[in-house]
């Protein structure tokens, strides 16, 4: 039991398809005690059965990261109910719909600010506010996507947010390294979740990834969950500031694999038909 004796808070479970749920399950399966958060009263009801599943007990807290007072209240609740914690999972992102399709240069300042606040600044704020309750070898994990490194159709504003999130991970890792705290990100391949449904042509993104990734499939929340658990555990005690790809290898591809037929003609191995 790799996580036995560890306690942590997981932000970003919307339902059982959420990446954060995969991470929570993997941590619990390995002996961790997990606390989870919900956005507001409406989600409290929806998430109550999941909190029960994960055996969170009283450690089921409200936290809308756009409200600084709720992050402060989260720290107070953790202190009261859990004492110190050993890990934080930040699996949160949001961009207004206008930022996830159409012309990139049309994005409003308002949409830009909201996306950066919820998807990037919240990581800094959560780490700062919860630092007093973090154990001295704690591990922090956030979730990114390849669209923060290369152009991906329609990912638009979230691509810019993920680029900022990845650098935030590295700057936080350096800053908190002196306190023994590690900060890493997983760059996950596309997975059909609630948040992903907001991205224009997302189903094509899934097909493209599965067709071109070396493993010829899309990743699951269980796979991301296990990798996340590793980064939260002492098994990764020498790893910080890392952007770890869990994407069936898609990010290594510079061009699609090539086949040469009997007449010596070359075609891309992928036949152009997406399943
Ligand atoms: P998800 O299940 O919809 O999770 C996103 C979570 O963010 C939800 O729980 C949502 O809460 C929460 N959230 C949004 N605004 C918030 C706020 N103001 N305060 C607190 N929580 C807020 O989708 P997911 O795909 O698992 O996303 C988790 C993370 O993985 C995100 O950072 C996403 O960008 C990243 N990621 C996803 C993929 C993918 O293909 N799915 C790939 C790579 C990286 P509510 O639902 O309650 O609003």
XYZ file of C-alpha atoms and ligand atoms in Angstrom:
323
model
C 0.000 0.000 0.000
C 2.058 2.853 -1.409
C -0.129 5.631 0.069
C -0.759 4.123 3.507
C -0.666 6.823 6.202
C -1.054 9.650 3.649
C -3.917 12.166 3.663
C -4.804 14.594 0.932
C -7.336 16.945 -0.619
C -8.622 16.506 -4.160
C -10.240 19.444 -5.963
C -12.002 18.933 -9.287
C -14.307 15.927 -9.108
C -17.456 16.723 -11.084
C -18.581 13.093 -11.477
C -17.193 9.563 -11.855
C -15.790 10.427 -15.285
C -13.560 13.184 -13.875
C -9.793 12.740 -14.028
C -9.708 13.760 -10.349
C -11.984 10.820 -9.555
C -9.490 8.442 -11.212
C -6.711 9.939 -9.070
C -8.836 9.763 -5.897
C -9.634 6.084 -6.531
C -5.995 5.188 -7.172
C -4.891 6.969 -3.968
C -7.622 5.341 -1.906
C -6.865 1.901 -3.366
C -3.283 2.387 -2.177
C -4.354 3.236 1.366
C -4.659 7.059 1.348
C -7.357 9.005 3.181
C -8.903 11.450 0.736
C -10.954 14.602 1.201
C -12.810 16.101 -1.746
C -14.421 19.433 -2.593
C -17.559 20.519 -4.439
C -18.272 23.774 -6.248
C -21.604 24.776 -4.675
C -24.803 23.410 -3.115
C -26.027 22.003 -6.410
C -22.881 19.903 -6.736
C -22.908 18.953 -3.051
C -25.958 16.756 -3.661
C -24.475 15.283 -6.843
C -21.135 14.513 -5.238
C -22.387 13.186 -1.876
C -22.542 9.540 -3.104
C -18.999 9.877 -4.499
C -17.748 11.267 -1.170
C -19.359 8.272 0.495
C -17.729 5.874 -1.985
C -14.356 7.412 -1.272
C -15.039 7.217 2.493
C -14.390 10.934 2.958
C -16.606 11.127 6.066
C -16.788 14.753 7.198
C -13.945 15.709 4.847
C -16.240 16.861 2.045
C -15.934 20.624 1.655
C -17.260 23.473 -0.522
C -14.638 25.314 -2.577
C -15.237 27.598 -5.524
C -11.674 28.645 -6.327
C -12.846 31.982 -7.744
C -13.762 32.944 -4.143
C -10.665 33.545 -1.964
C -12.764 33.285 1.224
C -13.724 29.698 0.291
C -10.056 28.719 -0.101
C -9.344 30.226 3.350
C -12.320 28.333 4.799
C -11.030 25.133 3.183
C -7.730 25.518 5.025
C -9.559 26.004 8.345
C -11.708 22.890 7.750
C -8.687 20.770 6.830
C -6.841 21.958 9.938
C -9.821 21.096 12.144
C -10.728 17.728 10.609
C -7.475 16.365 9.239
C -4.602 18.211 10.898
C -1.813 18.057 8.329
C -2.162 16.730 4.791
C 0.408 15.127 2.493
C -0.963 15.944 -0.947
C -3.109 18.312 -2.994
C -4.658 17.528 -6.369
C -5.661 20.583 -8.437
C -7.759 19.218 -11.301
C -9.635 22.383 -12.172
C -10.032 24.365 -15.337
C -12.602 26.679 -16.797
C -12.856 28.924 -19.848
C -15.982 30.667 -21.118
C -17.371 28.958 -24.231
C -16.238 31.824 -26.489
C -12.636 30.825 -25.688
C -12.973 27.247 -26.907
C -13.878 27.642 -30.573
C -13.802 30.207 -33.360
C -11.125 32.813 -34.103
C -8.495 33.038 -31.356
C -8.060 36.780 -31.770
C -11.704 37.413 -30.915
C -11.248 36.397 -27.267
C -12.425 39.074 -24.855
C -10.327 40.311 -21.943
C -13.097 39.207 -19.611
C -12.959 35.589 -20.865
C -9.152 35.637 -20.754
C -9.123 36.853 -17.137
C -11.675 34.266 -15.978
C -9.791 31.372 -17.616
C -6.445 32.456 -16.154
C -7.936 33.057 -12.719
C -9.710 29.701 -12.369
C -7.328 27.496 -14.357
C -3.958 28.968 -13.317
C -3.964 31.476 -10.463
C -6.082 29.113 -8.332
C -3.127 26.695 -8.141
C -0.885 29.404 -6.658
C -3.572 30.567 -4.253
C -4.459 27.059 -3.064
C -0.834 26.146 -2.463
C -0.181 29.411 -0.589
C -3.293 29.166 1.607
C -2.897 25.448 2.368
C 0.859 25.571 2.933
C 0.496 25.823 6.743
C -1.344 22.477 6.757
C 1.036 20.705 4.348
C 3.432 18.117 5.746
C 7.105 18.784 5.058
C 7.385 16.259 2.224
C 4.034 17.044 0.639
C 3.294 16.625 -3.060
C 1.102 18.840 -5.244
C -0.300 17.736 -8.602
C -2.082 19.661 -11.347
C -3.463 18.654 -14.750
C -2.361 20.021 -18.096
C -2.815 19.221 -21.792
C -0.585 19.224 -24.902
C -2.555 22.209 -26.243
C -0.427 24.305 -23.863
C 2.693 23.381 -25.842
C 1.492 23.076 -29.456
C -1.475 24.381 -31.405
C -4.582 22.185 -31.074
C -7.741 23.216 -32.989
C -10.346 24.951 -30.787
C -8.301 24.561 -27.587
C -7.588 28.285 -28.023
C -7.804 30.121 -24.698
C -7.281 26.967 -22.645
C -4.032 26.384 -24.543
C -2.713 29.716 -23.302
C -3.921 28.890 -19.776
C -2.192 25.488 -19.841
C 1.073 27.066 -21.013
C 0.860 29.399 -18.003
C -0.089 26.491 -15.730
C 2.943 24.460 -16.811
C 5.323 27.338 -16.066
C 3.475 27.981 -12.791
C 4.174 24.335 -11.887
C 7.904 24.869 -12.501
C 8.169 28.180 -10.622
C 6.199 26.757 -7.687
C 8.416 23.659 -7.693
C 11.527 25.801 -7.340
C 9.983 28.055 -4.727
C 8.591 25.246 -2.555
C 11.517 22.890 -3.029
C 13.288 24.617 -0.106
C 10.323 23.526 2.080
C 10.531 19.923 0.842
C 7.274 20.323 -1.111
C 7.115 18.910 -4.649
C 4.913 20.281 -7.457
C 4.273 18.346 -10.669
C 1.787 18.255 -13.542
C 0.375 15.445 -15.627
C -0.290 16.305 -19.242
C -3.118 13.885 -19.968
C -4.298 12.779 -23.391
C -7.891 13.663 -24.320
C -10.588 11.985 -22.200
C -14.350 12.444 -22.540
C -15.287 14.412 -19.401
C -17.680 17.251 -18.621
C -14.977 19.899 -19.099
C -13.825 18.322 -22.370
C -17.364 18.462 -23.760
C -17.005 22.256 -23.924
C -14.147 22.076 -26.458
C -15.195 22.451 -30.093
C -14.870 19.207 -32.171
C -13.620 17.289 -29.118
C -14.770 13.923 -30.505
C -12.449 14.440 -33.506
C -9.587 15.166 -31.099
C -10.216 11.789 -29.422
C -10.212 9.960 -32.765
C -7.096 11.742 -34.001
C -5.203 10.968 -30.800
C -6.119 7.272 -30.864
C -5.208 6.989 -34.546
C -1.788 8.635 -34.193
C -0.545 7.810 -30.681
C 2.089 5.047 -30.524
C -0.214 2.947 -28.312
C -3.128 3.460 -30.794
C -5.649 4.204 -28.068
C -6.819 6.946 -25.752
C -5.893 6.956 -22.092
C -8.380 6.312 -19.282
C -8.900 8.079 -15.953
C -7.584 4.896 -14.298
C -4.273 5.261 -16.178
C -4.003 8.956 -15.327
C -5.068 8.090 -11.765
C -2.251 5.581 -11.301
C 0.366 7.976 -12.680
C -1.038 10.729 -10.470
C -0.849 8.458 -7.435
C 2.828 7.794 -8.216
C 3.557 11.541 -8.351
C 1.748 12.042 -5.026
C 3.551 9.138 -3.364
C 7.072 8.838 -1.959
C 7.959 6.681 -4.989
C 8.488 9.967 -6.848
C 10.370 11.690 -4.004
C 13.113 12.830 -6.418
C 10.690 14.326 -8.964
C 9.504 17.940 -8.999
C 8.674 20.594 -11.580
C 7.952 17.810 -14.059
C 5.297 17.814 -16.783
C 4.640 14.097 -17.072
C 2.808 12.962 -20.215
C 0.125 10.300 -19.815
C -1.167 10.368 -23.391
C -0.443 6.962 -24.975
C 2.727 8.604 -26.340
C 0.974 11.083 -28.631
C 3.342 13.954 -27.734
C 6.438 12.250 -29.167
C 5.051 12.101 -32.706
C 6.579 14.554 -35.200
C 4.656 13.053 -38.146
C 2.413 10.013 -38.656
C 4.076 6.613 -39.175
C 4.682 5.699 -42.871
C 3.902 2.433 -44.721
C 5.570 1.389 -48.013
C 3.368 -0.834 -50.182
C 4.483 -3.610 -52.595
C 4.903 -1.084 -55.447
C 7.197 1.006 -53.257
C 4.568 3.734 -52.791
C 4.562 5.416 -49.434
C 1.400 6.280 -47.532
C 0.765 7.272 -43.960
C 0.144 4.135 -41.896
C -3.132 5.608 -40.723
C -5.568 5.099 -43.609
C -7.396 8.343 -43.104
C -10.535 6.727 -41.707
C -11.248 7.633 -38.115
C -13.107 4.995 -36.106
P -14.226 17.671 -15.185
O -14.609 16.346 -14.697
O -15.296 18.531 -15.755
O -13.452 18.447 -14.036
C -13.217 19.839 -14.066
C -13.433 20.320 -12.682
O -13.120 21.718 -12.532
C -14.884 20.163 -12.265
O -14.956 19.442 -11.055
C -15.327 21.603 -12.089
O -16.330 21.743 -11.114
C -14.053 22.223 -11.624
N -14.166 23.680 -11.586
C -14.437 24.542 -12.604
N -14.515 25.791 -12.127
C -14.273 25.718 -10.786
C -14.222 26.670 -9.747
N -14.449 27.978 -9.940
N -13.954 26.249 -8.487
C -13.751 24.950 -8.229
N -13.801 23.986 -9.181
C -14.072 24.381 -10.442
O -13.118 17.546 -16.327
P -11.658 16.894 -16.366
O -11.422 16.626 -17.791
O -11.535 15.807 -15.373
O -10.747 18.138 -15.967
C -9.826 18.123 -14.899
C -8.519 18.786 -15.320
O -7.882 17.959 -16.292
C -8.669 20.160 -15.950
O -7.593 20.977 -15.548
C -8.526 19.839 -17.432
O -8.117 20.959 -18.192
C -7.471 18.770 -17.366
N -7.318 17.949 -18.567
C -8.390 17.338 -19.131
C -8.230 16.558 -20.257
C -9.396 15.906 -20.932
O -9.294 15.577 -22.110
N -10.499 15.669 -20.254
C -6.944 16.383 -20.811
C -5.860 16.996 -20.205
C -6.057 17.780 -19.076
P -17.894 21.693 -11.583
O -18.067 20.609 -12.566
O -18.568 21.455 -10.300
O -18.150 23.012 -12.229
